[in-house]
Coordinates of C-alpha atoms in Angstrom, one line a residue:
X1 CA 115.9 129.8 191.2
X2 CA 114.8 132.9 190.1
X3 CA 116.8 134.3 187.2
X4 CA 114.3 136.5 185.0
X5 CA 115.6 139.2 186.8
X6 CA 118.8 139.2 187.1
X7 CA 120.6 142.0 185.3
X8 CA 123.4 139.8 184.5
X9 CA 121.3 137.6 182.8
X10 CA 119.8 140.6 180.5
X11 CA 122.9 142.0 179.9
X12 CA 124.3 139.4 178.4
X13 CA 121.0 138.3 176.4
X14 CA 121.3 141.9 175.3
X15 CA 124.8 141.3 174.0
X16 CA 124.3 138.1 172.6
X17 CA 121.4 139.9 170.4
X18 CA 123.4 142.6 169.6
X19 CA 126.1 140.6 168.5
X20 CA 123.7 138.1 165.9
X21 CA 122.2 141.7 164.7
X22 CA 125.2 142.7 163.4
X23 CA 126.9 139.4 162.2
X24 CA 123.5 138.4 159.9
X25 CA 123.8 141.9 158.2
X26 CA 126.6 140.6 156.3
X27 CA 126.4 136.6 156.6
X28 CA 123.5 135.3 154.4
X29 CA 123.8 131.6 156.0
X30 CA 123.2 133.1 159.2
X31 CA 120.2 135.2 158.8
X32 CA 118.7 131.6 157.4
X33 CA 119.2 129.4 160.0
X34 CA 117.9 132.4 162.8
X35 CA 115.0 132.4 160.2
X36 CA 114.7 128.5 160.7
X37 CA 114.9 129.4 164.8
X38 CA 112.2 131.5 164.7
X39 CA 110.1 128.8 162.7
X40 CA 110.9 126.4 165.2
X41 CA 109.7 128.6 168.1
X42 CA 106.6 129.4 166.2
X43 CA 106.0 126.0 165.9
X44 CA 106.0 126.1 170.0
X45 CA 103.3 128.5 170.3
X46 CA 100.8 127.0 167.5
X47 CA 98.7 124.1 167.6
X48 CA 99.2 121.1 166.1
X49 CA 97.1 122.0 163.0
X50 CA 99.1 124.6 162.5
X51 CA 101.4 125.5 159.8
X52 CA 104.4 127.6 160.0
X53 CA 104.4 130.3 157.3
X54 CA 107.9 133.0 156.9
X55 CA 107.0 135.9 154.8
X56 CA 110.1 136.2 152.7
X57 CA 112.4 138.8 153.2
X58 CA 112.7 142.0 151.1
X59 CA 115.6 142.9 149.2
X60 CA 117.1 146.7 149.8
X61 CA 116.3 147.1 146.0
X62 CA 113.3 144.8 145.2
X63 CA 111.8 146.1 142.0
X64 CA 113.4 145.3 139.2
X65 CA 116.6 142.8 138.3
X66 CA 119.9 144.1 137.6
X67 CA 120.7 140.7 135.5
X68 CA 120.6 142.6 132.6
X69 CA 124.4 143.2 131.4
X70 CA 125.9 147.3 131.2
X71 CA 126.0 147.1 127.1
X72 CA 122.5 145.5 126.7
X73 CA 120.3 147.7 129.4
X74 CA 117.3 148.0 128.2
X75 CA 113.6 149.3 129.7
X76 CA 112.9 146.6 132.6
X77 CA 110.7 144.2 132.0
X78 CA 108.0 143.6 135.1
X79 CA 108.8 139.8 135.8
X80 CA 105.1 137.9 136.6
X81 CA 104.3 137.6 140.0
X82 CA 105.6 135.0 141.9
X83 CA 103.5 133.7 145.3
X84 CA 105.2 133.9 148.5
X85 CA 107.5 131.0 149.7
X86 CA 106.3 129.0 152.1
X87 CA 109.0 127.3 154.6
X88 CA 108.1 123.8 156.2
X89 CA 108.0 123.5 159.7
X90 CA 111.7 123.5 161.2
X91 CA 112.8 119.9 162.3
X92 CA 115.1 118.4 164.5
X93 CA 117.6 118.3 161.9
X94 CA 117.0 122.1 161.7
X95 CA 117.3 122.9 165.0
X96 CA 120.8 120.6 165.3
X97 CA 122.4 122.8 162.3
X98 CA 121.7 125.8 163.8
X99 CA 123.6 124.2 167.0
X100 CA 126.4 123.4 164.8
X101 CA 126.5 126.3 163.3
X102 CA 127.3 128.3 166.7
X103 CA 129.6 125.7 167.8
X104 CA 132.0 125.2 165.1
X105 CA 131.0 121.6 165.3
X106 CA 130.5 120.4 161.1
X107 CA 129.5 116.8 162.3
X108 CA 125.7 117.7 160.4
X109 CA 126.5 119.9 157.9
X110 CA 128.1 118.5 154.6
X111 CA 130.3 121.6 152.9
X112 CA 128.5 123.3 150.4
X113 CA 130.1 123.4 146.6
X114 CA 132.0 126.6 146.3
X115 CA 130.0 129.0 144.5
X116 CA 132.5 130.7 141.9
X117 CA 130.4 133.2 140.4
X118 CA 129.5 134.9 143.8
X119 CA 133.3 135.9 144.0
X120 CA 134.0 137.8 140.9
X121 CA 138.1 138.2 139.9
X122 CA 140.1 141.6 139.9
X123 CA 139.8 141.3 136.3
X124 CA 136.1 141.1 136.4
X125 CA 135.6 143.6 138.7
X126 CA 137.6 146.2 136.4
X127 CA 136.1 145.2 133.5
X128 CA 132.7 145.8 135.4
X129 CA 132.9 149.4 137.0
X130 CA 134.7 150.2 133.5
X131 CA 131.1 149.4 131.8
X132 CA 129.4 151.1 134.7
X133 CA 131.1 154.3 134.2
X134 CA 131.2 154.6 130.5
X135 CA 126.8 153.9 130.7
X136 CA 126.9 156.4 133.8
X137 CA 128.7 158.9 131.6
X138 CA 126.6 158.4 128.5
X139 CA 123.7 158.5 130.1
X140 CA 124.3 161.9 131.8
X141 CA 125.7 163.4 127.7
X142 CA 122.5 162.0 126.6
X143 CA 120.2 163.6 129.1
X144 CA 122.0 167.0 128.6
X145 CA 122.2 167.0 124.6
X146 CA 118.3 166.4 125.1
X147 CA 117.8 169.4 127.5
X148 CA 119.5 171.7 125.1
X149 CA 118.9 170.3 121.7
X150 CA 115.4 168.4 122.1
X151 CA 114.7 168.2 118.4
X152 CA 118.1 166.6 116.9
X153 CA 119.1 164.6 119.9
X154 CA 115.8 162.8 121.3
X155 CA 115.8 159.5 119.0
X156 CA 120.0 159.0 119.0
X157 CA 119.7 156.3 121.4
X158 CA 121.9 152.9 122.3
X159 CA 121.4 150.7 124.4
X160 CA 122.3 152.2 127.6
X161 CA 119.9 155.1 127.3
X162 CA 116.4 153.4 125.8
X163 CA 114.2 153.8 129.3
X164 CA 115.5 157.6 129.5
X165 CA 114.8 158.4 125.4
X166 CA 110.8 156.8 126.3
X167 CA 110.2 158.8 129.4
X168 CA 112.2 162.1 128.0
X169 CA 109.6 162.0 125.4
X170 CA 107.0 162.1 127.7
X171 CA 107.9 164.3 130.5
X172 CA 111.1 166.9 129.1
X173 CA 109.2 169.7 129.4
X174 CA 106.9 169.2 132.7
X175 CA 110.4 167.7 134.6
X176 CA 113.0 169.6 132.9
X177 CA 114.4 170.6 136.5
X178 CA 114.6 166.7 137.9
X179 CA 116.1 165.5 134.5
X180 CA 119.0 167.8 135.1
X181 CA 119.5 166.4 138.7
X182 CA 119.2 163.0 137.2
X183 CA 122.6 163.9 134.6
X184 CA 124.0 165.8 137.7
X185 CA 123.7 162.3 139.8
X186 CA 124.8 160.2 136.9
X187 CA 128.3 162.0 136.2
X188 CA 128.7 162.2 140.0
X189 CA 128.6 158.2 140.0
X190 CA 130.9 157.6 137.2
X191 CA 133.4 159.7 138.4
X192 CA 133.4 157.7 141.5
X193 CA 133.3 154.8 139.9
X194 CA 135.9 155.3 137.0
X195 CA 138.6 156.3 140.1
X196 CA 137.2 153.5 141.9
X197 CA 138.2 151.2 138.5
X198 CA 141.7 151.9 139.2
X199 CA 142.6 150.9 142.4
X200 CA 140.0 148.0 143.2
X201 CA 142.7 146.0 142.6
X202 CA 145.1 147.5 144.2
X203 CA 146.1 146.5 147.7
X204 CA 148.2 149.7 148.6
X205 CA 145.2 152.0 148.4
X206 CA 143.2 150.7 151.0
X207 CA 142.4 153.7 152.8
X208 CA 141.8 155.3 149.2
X209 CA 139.0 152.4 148.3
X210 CA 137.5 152.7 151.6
X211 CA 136.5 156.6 151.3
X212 CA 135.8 155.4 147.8
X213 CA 133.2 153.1 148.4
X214 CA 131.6 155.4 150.9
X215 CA 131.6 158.0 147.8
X216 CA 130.2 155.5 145.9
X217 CA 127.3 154.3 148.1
X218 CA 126.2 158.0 148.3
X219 CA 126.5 158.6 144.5
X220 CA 124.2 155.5 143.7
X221 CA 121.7 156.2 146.7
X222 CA 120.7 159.9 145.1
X223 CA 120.7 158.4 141.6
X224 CA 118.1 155.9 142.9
X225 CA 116.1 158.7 144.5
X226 CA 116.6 160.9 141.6
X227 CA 115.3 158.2 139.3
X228 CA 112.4 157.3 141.4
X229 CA 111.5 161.0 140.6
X230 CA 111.0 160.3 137.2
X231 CA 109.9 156.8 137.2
X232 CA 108.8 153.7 139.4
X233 CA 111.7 151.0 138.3
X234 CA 115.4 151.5 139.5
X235 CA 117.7 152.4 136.9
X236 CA 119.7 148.7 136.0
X237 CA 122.9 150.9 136.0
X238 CA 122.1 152.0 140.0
X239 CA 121.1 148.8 140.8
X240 CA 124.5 146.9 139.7
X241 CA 126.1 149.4 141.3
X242 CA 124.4 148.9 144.2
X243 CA 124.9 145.4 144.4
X244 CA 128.8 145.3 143.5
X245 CA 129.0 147.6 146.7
X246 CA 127.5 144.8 148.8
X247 CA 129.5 142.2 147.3
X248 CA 132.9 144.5 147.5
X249 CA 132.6 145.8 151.0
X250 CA 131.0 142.0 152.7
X251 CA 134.3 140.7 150.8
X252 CA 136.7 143.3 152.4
X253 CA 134.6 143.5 156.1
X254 CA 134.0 146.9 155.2
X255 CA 130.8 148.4 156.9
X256 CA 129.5 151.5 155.5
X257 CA 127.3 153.4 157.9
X258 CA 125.3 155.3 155.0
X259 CA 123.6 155.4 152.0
X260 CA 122.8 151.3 151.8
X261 CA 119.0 151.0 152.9
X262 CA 115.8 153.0 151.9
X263 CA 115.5 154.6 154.7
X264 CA 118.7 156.5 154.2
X265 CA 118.6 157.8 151.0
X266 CA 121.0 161.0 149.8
X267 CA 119.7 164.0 148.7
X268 CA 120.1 164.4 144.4
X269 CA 119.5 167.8 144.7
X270 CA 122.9 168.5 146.3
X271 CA 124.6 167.1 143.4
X272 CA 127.3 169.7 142.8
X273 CA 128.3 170.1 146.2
X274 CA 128.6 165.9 146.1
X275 CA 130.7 166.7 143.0
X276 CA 132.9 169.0 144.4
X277 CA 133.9 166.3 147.0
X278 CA 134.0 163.6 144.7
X279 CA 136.6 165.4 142.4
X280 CA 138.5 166.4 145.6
X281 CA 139.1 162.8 146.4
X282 CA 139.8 161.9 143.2
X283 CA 142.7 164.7 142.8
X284 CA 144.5 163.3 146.3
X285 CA 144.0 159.8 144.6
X286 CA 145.7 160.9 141.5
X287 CA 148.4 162.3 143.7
X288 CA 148.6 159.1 146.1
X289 CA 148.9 157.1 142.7
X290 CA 152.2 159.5 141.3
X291 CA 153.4 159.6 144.7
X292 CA 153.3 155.5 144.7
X293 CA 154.7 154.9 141.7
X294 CA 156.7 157.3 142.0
X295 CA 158.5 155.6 145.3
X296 CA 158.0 152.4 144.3
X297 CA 160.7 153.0 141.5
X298 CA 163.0 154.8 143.4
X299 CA 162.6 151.9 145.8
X300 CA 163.4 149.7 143.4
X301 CA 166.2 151.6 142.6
X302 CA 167.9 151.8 145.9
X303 CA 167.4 148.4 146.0
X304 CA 169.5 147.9 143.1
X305 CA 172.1 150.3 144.2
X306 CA 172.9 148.8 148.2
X307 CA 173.1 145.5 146.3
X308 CA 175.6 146.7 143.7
X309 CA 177.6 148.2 146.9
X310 CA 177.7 145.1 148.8
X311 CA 178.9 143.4 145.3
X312 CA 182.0 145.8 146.1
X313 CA 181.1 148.9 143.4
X314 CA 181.6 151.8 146.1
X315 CA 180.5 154.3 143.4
X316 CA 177.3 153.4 143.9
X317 CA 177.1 154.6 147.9
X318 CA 176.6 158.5 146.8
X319 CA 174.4 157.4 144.2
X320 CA 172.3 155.6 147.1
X321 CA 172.1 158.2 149.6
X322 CA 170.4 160.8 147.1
X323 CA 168.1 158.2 146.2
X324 CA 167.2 158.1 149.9
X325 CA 167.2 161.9 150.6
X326 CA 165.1 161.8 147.4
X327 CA 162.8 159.4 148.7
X328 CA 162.1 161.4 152.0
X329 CA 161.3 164.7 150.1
X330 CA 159.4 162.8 148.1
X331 CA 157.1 161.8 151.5
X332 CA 157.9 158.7 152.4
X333 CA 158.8 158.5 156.2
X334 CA 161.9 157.7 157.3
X335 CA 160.5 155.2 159.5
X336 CA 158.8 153.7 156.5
X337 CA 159.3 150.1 156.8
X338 CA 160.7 148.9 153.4
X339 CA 163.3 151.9 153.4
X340 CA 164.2 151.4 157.0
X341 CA 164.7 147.5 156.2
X342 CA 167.0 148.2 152.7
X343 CA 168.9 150.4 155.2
X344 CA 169.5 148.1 158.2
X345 CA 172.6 146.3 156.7
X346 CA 174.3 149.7 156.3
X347 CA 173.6 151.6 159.6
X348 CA 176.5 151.9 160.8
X349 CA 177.7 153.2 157.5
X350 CA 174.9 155.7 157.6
X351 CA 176.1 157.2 160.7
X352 CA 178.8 158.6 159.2
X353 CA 177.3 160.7 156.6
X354 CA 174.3 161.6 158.4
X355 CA 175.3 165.2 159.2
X356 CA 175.4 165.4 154.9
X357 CA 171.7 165.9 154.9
X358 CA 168.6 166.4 157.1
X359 CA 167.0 163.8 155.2
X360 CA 169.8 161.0 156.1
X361 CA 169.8 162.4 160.1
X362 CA 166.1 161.6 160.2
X363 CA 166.7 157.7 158.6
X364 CA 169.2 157.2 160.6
X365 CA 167.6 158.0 163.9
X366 CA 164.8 156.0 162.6
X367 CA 166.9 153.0 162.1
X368 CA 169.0 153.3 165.2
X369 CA 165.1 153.2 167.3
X370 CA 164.5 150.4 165.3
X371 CA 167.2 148.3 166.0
X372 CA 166.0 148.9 169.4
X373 CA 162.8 146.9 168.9
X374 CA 163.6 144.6 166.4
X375 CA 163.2 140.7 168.1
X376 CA 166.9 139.6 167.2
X377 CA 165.3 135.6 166.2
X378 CA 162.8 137.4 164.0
X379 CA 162.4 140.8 162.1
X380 CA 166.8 141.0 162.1
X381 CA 167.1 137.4 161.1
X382 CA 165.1 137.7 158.3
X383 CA 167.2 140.6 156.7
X384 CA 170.3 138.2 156.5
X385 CA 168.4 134.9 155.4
X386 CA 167.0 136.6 152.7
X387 CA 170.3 137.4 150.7
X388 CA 171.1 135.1 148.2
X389 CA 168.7 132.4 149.3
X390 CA 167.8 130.9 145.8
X391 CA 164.6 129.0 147.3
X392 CA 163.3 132.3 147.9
X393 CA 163.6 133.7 144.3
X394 CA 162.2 130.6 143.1
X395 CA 159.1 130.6 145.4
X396 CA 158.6 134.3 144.0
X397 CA 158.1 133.7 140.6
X398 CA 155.4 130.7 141.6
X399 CA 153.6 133.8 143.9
X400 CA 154.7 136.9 141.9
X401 CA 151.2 139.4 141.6
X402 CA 149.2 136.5 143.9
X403 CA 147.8 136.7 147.3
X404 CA 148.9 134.6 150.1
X405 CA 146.4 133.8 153.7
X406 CA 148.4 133.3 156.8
X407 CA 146.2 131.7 159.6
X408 CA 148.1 132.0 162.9
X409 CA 149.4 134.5 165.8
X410 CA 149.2 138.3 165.9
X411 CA 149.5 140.4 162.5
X412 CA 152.8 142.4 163.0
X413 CA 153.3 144.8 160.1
X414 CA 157.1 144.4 159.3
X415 CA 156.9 141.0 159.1
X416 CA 153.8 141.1 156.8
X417 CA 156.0 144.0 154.5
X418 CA 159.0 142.2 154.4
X419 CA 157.0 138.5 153.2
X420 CA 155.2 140.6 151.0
X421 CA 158.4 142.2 149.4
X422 CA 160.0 139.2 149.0
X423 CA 157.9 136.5 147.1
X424 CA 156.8 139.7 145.7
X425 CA 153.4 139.0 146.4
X426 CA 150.5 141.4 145.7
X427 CA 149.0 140.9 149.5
X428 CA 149.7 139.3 152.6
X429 CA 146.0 139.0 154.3
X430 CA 146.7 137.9 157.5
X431 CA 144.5 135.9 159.6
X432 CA 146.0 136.6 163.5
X433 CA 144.1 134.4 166.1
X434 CA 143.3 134.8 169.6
X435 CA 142.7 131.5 171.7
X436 CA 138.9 130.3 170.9
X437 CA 138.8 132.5 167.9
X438 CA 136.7 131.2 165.9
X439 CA 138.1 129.8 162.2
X440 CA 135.2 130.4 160.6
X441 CA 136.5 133.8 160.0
X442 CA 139.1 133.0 157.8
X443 CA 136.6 131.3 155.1
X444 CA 135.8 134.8 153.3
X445 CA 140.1 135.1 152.8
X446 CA 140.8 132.0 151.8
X447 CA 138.0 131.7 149.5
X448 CA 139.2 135.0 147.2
X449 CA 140.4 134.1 143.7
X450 CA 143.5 136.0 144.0
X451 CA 144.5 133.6 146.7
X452 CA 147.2 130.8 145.6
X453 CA 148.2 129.3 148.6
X454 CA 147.5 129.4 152.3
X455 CA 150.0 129.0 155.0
X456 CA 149.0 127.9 158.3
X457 CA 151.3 129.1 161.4
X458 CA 150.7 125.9 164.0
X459 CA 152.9 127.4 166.3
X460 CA 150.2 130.0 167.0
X461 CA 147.0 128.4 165.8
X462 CA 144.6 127.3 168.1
X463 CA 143.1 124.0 167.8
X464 CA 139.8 124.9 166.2
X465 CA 141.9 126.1 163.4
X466 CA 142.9 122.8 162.2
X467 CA 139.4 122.9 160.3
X468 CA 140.9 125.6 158.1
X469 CA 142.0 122.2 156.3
X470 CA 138.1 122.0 155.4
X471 CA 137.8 125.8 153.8
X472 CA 141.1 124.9 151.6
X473 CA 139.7 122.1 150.4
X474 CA 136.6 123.5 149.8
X475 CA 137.8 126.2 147.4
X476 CA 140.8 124.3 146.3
X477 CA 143.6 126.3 147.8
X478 CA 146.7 124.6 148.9
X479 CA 147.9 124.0 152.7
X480 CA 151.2 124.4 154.1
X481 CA 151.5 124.2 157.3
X482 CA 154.3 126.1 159.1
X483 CA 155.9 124.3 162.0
X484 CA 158.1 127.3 163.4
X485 CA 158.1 131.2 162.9
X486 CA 157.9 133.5 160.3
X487 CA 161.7 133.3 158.8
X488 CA 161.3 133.9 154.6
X489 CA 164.0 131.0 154.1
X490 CA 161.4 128.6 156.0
X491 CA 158.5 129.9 154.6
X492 CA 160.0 129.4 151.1
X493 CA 161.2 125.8 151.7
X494 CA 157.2 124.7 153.5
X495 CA 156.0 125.7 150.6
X496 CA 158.4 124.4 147.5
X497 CA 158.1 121.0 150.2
X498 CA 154.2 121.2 149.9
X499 CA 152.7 123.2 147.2
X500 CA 155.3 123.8 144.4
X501 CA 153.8 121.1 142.4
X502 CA 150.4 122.9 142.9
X503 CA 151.4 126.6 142.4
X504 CA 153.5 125.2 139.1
X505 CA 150.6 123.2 137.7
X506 CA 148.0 126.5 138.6
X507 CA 151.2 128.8 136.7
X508 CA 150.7 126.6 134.1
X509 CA 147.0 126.7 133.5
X510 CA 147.1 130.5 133.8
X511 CA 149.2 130.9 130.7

């Protein structure tokens, strides 16, 4: 049978290829064991004197280490040549783990330790682009005092600034022009990253980190260039940068198109104009973070008055209603979905003050469509459970500020808001599956620090996911397995049944 040309055939080879080129750009493991496969087939074509030699493979950045910490940067010290690696000829054991690795199938491959230090904390990760902003920013007041004040400012050094004070001294007056692009590059970066500091952590400004990150990857991609102008070796600040941006975005499944290889470098000329963007992000930001704090108090408030009214204190109903004609000048929709599910309970109330205000008309109309849509055993059920449910209160303090993984079904958003609002968690990252999706998928989720438990919907999980059992494990996250829906009030009681003791003892050790 004749099948080399079959278009079929080479469509899907095509595909297949296509698909493994874009997977081992962000999975390390992978792009070793298709190293291993091509060592294998290269061990088909040679003799059998031969020896299979892999060249190893380049990093994006492969001068100089960035090991060195932000406080202690100092001129980079050339490390001493090391020869090139040489890889053994691929075995039969090699060629069975790639298998497994394709088939889900662990039956030859003993899970690895967890590597802690290769997924930094919130905390850490603050603490970080704090020090690479204050360096970014010194360096660019050092370079300018030195271009206007030569004399009194070129031996005032600290650490962050030592490599710039030795080559200032020998090329300030022949560069003058590129050390000015340099300070232009390095404030662009800082001001990038010191926004960036602020909401890292902060799962509400996802769209706001993305654009960030992009910002970012330009900024540190024309302060390489615009170092390389002036010397050979990477700045360590650049290169830090640099790599946090690859460990950030692989964590988050964030691609960024630009800005992250050599052969796409930014121009550091065009630093004001990359300012002027910068600082225009940064001002919405500023205004996304007042307009967010801003609702989330008057949230909270509202909260606090429909309570006090169904405790029987009618004074509070006016008092309620300008909060929520507040709240929609403000910006929030009125189809937002923790206003819309506050307001529920009192819709038919509503309707009879909705010609008061524009603002209430809108809400209401927004709450009449949803009671349209809303599946009566889930998203309506939940409203009611909720109230006065004890377990639930007790579940939020063990979860209060954590992350929580759910493996299982399709992501629907007011289900995700209103577990979220609840156990007052800081994120719900939701895993939905499809039949034979893959569970390897959910390892990068479940293996994030912030994560304290992980809940597994069997109702929807397909049977490969039962191995998510192995990733827990592996990072020492606790299981609970949810045998039916999404209802708060079960969701509470699985997991006092099967983690309390867990989540208590890791509450514990965290104080």
């Amino acid at each position: 049978m004749q099948m080399h040309n079959d278009p079929q055939l080479i469509a899907a080879i095509t595909a297949i290829v296509t698909a493994l080129q874009n997977q081992a750009q962000v999975d390390a493991s992978l792009r070793h064991h298709l190293r291993v496969l091509g060592e294998a087939l290269l061990a088909m074509a040679d003799d059998a004197s031969a020896t299979a030699v892999s060249e190893p493979v380049p990093l994006e950045y492969d001068e100089p280490s960035a090991s060195a910490t932000v406080a202690g940067e100092e001129e980079v010290v050339t490390a001493p040549e090391v020869p090139p690696a040489t890889l053994p000829r691929a075995t039969e054991a090699d060629l069975l783990r790639l298998v497994d690795h394709f088939s889900g199938n662990k039956a030859h491959v003993p899970p690895p330790a967890p590597v802690v230090k290769s997924v930094p904390t919130d905390a850490n990760e603050v603490e970080l682009l704090t020090n690479l902003s204050t360096c970014l920013f010194n360096k660019a007041a050092y370079i300018r005092q030195v271009l206007d004040e030569p004399e009194s400012a070129l031996d005032k050094t600290e650490p962050c600034t030592v490599w710039i004070a030795n080559q200032l001294k020998q090329t300030l007056t022949k560069r003058r022009d590129d050390w000015a692009v340099l300070a232009g590059s390095c404030e662009v970066a800082a001001i990038v990253v010191d926004a960036l500091s602020e909401i890292v952590d902060n799962p509400s400004f996802k769209q706001e980190l993305k654009e960030g990150l992009a910002l970012a990857a330009e900024a540190q991609s024309a302060l390489f260039v615009a170092v390389q102008r002036l010397r050979k070796k990477p700045d360590p600040t650049q290169l830090q940068l640099f790599e946090w941006l690859q460990r950030r975005t692989k964590q988050d499944g964030i691609y960024l198109e630009r800005y992250m290889r050599r052969a796409d470098q930014a121009d550091p000329t065009q630093w004001q104009t990359r300012r002027a963007r910068v600082e225009e992000w940064r001002a919405a930001l500023d205004q996304a973070i007042y307009r967010r704090r801003r609702q989330r108090k008057l949230l909270n408030k509202l909260r606090y008055q429909l309570d006090q009214v169904q405790r029987g204190d009618d004074e509070q109903w006016p008092k309620a209603l300008q909060t929520v004609i507040t709240l929609v000048d403000l910006g929030i929709p009125p189809s937002d979905r923790t206003l819309r599910r506050l307001l529920l309970p009192f819709r038919e109330r509503l309707h009879t003050v909705s010609e008061e205000a524009r603002q209430l008309a809108w809400v209401v109309r927004e709450l009449d469509r949803a009671a349209l849509t809303l599946p009566d055993d889930e998203e309506g059920a939940v409203i009611e459970e909720v109230r006065d449910n004890p377990l639930v209160k007790q579940v939020a303090e063990l979860l209060q500020n954590k992350s929580v993984v759910l493996v299982g079904g399709d992501e629907r958003p007011q289900i995700k808001q209103m577990i979220e609002e609840e156990f007052k968690l800081r994120e719900l990252i939701w895993c939905d599956t499809r039949p034979h999706h893959s569970y390897v998928f959910t390892e990068p989720s479940i293996a994030r620090p912030e994560v304290a438990v992980v809940l597994l919907a069997i109702r929807w999980a397909s049977h490969g996911l039962g191995s998510v059992k192995d990733f827990c494990d592996r990072y020492n996250k606790p299981l609970v397995r949810l045998p039916a829906g999404y209802s708060v009030s079960q969701i509470a009681y699985q997991i006092w049944e099967q983690a309390s003791s867990r989540l208590r003892d890791g509450l514990s050790a965290d104080r």
